[in-house]
Amino acid sequence: MPEAKPDAPQVIPEELMLARLEQSEQMREFFIQMWLQNPALAAQGGERLRQLLAPAPPA
């Protein structure tokens, strides 16, 4: 992929942006499931990962 010139703003088409967001969400869900199924692997992630895997506090 060619580098963008700093003075040339880039516009990402909405369709591409939505596709990338969907792919990111799929990857996030994959890793969450992997960590939940393998606590030893999740333990390597440290405190930040434990926070991410903890249930959300009630609103």
mmCIF file with all atom_site columns, C-alpha atoms in Angstrom:
data_model
loop_
_atom_site.group_PDB
_atom_site.id
_atom_site.type_symbol
_atom_site.label_atom_id
_atom_site.label_alt_id
_atom_site.label_comp_id
_atom_site.label_asym_id
_atom_site.label_entity_id
_atom_site.label_seq_id
_atom_site.pdbx_PDB_ins_code
_atom_site.Cartn_x
_atom_site.Cartn_y
_atom_site.Cartn_z
_atom_site.occupancy
_atom_site.B_iso_or_equiv
_atom_site.pdbx_formal_charge
_atom_site.auth_seq_id
_atom_site.auth_comp_id
_atom_site.auth_asym_id
_atom_site.auth_atom_id
_atom_site.pdbx_PDB_model_num
ATOM 1  C CA . MET A 1 1  ? 0.000   0.000   0.000  1.00 0.00 ? 1  MET A CA 1
ATOM 2  C CA . PRO A 1 2  ? 1.544   3.340   -0.994 1.00 0.00 ? 2  PRO A CA 1
ATOM 3  C CA . GLU A 1 3  ? 2.228   5.841   1.748  1.00 0.00 ? 3  GLU A CA 1
ATOM 4  C CA . ALA A 1 4  ? -0.071  8.860   1.905  1.00 0.00 ? 4  ALA A CA 1
ATOM 5  C CA . LYS A 1 5  ? 1.491   12.280  1.622  1.00 0.00 ? 5  LYS A CA 1
ATOM 6  C CA . PRO A 1 6  ? 1.226   14.154  4.950  1.00 0.00 ? 6  PRO A CA 1
ATOM 7  C CA . ASP A 1 7  ? -0.460  17.139  3.286  1.00 0.00 ? 7  ASP A CA 1
ATOM 8  C CA . ALA A 1 8  ? -3.054  15.049  1.439  1.00 0.00 ? 8  ALA A CA 1
ATOM 9  C CA . PRO A 1 9  ? -5.985  14.075  3.669  1.00 0.00 ? 9  PRO A CA 1
ATOM 10 C CA . GLN A 1 10 ? -7.258  10.574  3.034  1.00 0.00 ? 10 GLN A CA 1
ATOM 11 C CA . VAL A 1 11 ? -10.921 9.664   2.951  1.00 0.00 ? 11 VAL A CA 1
ATOM 12 C CA . ILE A 1 12 ? -11.823 6.103   3.856  1.00 0.00 ? 12 ILE A CA 1
ATOM 13 C CA . PRO A 1 13 ? -15.039 5.031   2.136  1.00 0.00 ? 13 PRO A CA 1
ATOM 14 C CA . GLU A 1 14 ? -17.797 4.196   4.606  1.00 0.00 ? 14 GLU A CA 1
ATOM 15 C CA . GLU A 1 15 ? -18.163 0.659   3.237  1.00 0.00 ? 15 GLU A CA 1
ATOM 16 C CA . LEU A 1 16 ? -14.459 -0.037  3.831  1.00 0.00 ? 16 LEU A CA 1
ATOM 17 C CA . MET A 1 17 ? -14.569 1.510   7.303  1.00 0.00 ? 17 MET A CA 1
ATOM 18 C CA . LEU A 1 18 ? -17.570 -0.619  8.286  1.00 0.00 ? 18 LEU A CA 1
ATOM 19 C CA . ALA A 1 19 ? -15.902 -3.762  6.925  1.00 0.00 ? 19 ALA A CA 1
ATOM 20 C CA . ARG A 1 20 ? -12.767 -3.035  8.970  1.00 0.00 ? 20 ARG A CA 1
ATOM 21 C CA . LEU A 1 21 ? -14.811 -2.378  12.097 1.00 0.00 ? 21 LEU A CA 1
ATOM 22 C CA . GLU A 1 22 ? -16.645 -5.681  11.619 1.00 0.00 ? 22 GLU A CA 1
ATOM 23 C CA . GLN A 1 23 ? -13.353 -7.530  11.159 1.00 0.00 ? 23 GLN A CA 1
ATOM 24 C CA . SER A 1 24 ? -11.977 -5.895  14.314 1.00 0.00 ? 24 SER A CA 1
ATOM 25 C CA . GLU A 1 25 ? -15.075 -6.935  16.254 1.00 0.00 ? 25 GLU A CA 1
ATOM 26 C CA . GLN A 1 26 ? -14.701 -10.534 15.036 1.00 0.00 ? 26 GLN A CA 1
ATOM 27 C CA . MET A 1 27 ? -11.045 -10.572 16.089 1.00 0.00 ? 27 MET A CA 1
ATOM 28 C CA . ARG A 1 28 ? -11.907 -9.099  19.491 1.00 0.00 ? 28 ARG A CA 1
ATOM 29 C CA . GLU A 1 29 ? -14.556 -11.765 20.073 1.00 0.00 ? 29 GLU A CA 1
ATOM 30 C CA . PHE A 1 30 ? -12.149 -14.515 18.968 1.00 0.00 ? 30 PHE A CA 1
ATOM 31 C CA . PHE A 1 31 ? -9.488  -13.423 21.454 1.00 0.00 ? 31 PHE A CA 1
ATOM 32 C CA . ILE A 1 32 ? -11.976 -13.012 24.293 1.00 0.00 ? 32 ILE A CA 1
ATOM 33 C CA . GLN A 1 33 ? -13.232 -16.566 23.721 1.00 0.00 ? 33 GLN A CA 1
ATOM 34 C CA . MET A 1 34 ? -9.661  -17.868 23.500 1.00 0.00 ? 34 MET A CA 1
ATOM 35 C CA . TRP A 1 35 ? -8.731  -16.209 26.805 1.00 0.00 ? 35 TRP A CA 1
ATOM 36 C CA . LEU A 1 36 ? -11.910 -17.391 28.531 1.00 0.00 ? 36 LEU A CA 1
ATOM 37 C CA . GLN A 1 37 ? -11.229 -20.972 27.424 1.00 0.00 ? 37 GLN A CA 1
ATOM 38 C CA . ASN A 1 38 ? -7.560  -20.855 28.396 1.00 0.00 ? 38 ASN A CA 1
ATOM 39 C CA . PRO A 1 39 ? -7.073  -19.116 31.778 1.00 0.00 ? 39 PRO A CA 1
ATOM 40 C CA . ALA A 1 40 ? -3.320  -19.880 31.769 1.00 0.00 ? 40 ALA A CA 1
ATOM 41 C CA . LEU A 1 41 ? -2.949  -17.908 28.555 1.00 0.00 ? 41 LEU A CA 1
ATOM 42 C CA . ALA A 1 42 ? -5.139  -15.123 29.900 1.00 0.00 ? 42 ALA A CA 1
ATOM 43 C CA . ALA A 1 43 ? -2.970  -14.912 33.034 1.00 0.00 ? 43 ALA A CA 1
ATOM 44 C CA . GLN A 1 44 ? -0.052  -13.888 30.835 1.00 0.00 ? 44 GLN A CA 1
ATOM 45 C CA . GLY A 1 45 ? -2.024  -10.790 29.833 1.00 0.00 ? 45 GLY A CA 1
ATOM 46 C CA . GLY A 1 46 ? -1.750  -9.238  33.264 1.00 0.00 ? 46 GLY A CA 1
ATOM 47 C CA . GLU A 1 47 ? -4.084  -6.900  35.084 1.00 0.00 ? 47 GLU A CA 1
ATOM 48 C CA . ARG A 1 48 ? -5.349  -5.050  32.004 1.00 0.00 ? 48 ARG A CA 1
ATOM 49 C CA . LEU A 1 49 ? -6.581  -8.283  30.434 1.00 0.00 ? 49 LEU A CA 1
ATOM 50 C CA . ARG A 1 50 ? -8.256  -9.317  33.698 1.00 0.00 ? 50 ARG A CA 1
ATOM 51 C CA . GLN A 1 51 ? -10.105 -5.989  33.652 1.00 0.00 ? 51 GLN A CA 1
ATOM 52 C CA . LEU A 1 52 ? -11.212 -6.535  30.059 1.00 0.00 ? 52 LEU A CA 1
ATOM 53 C CA . LEU A 1 53 ? -12.541 -10.016 30.844 1.00 0.00 ? 53 LEU A CA 1
ATOM 54 C CA . ALA A 1 54 ? -14.301 -9.008  34.073 1.00 0.00 ? 54 ALA A CA 1
ATOM 55 C CA . PRO A 1 55 ? -18.093 -8.619  33.933 1.00 0.00 ? 55 PRO A CA 1
ATOM 56 C CA . ALA A 1 56 ? -19.223 -5.051  33.367 1.00 0.00 ? 56 ALA A CA 1
ATOM 57 C CA . PRO A 1 57 ? -20.437 -3.299  36.524 1.00 0.00 ? 57 PRO A CA 1
ATOM 58 C CA . PRO A 1 58 ? -24.207 -2.710  36.713 1.00 0.00 ? 58 PRO A CA 1
ATOM 59 C CA . ALA A 1 59 ? -25.294 0.595   35.202 1.00 0.00 ? 59 ALA A CA 1
#
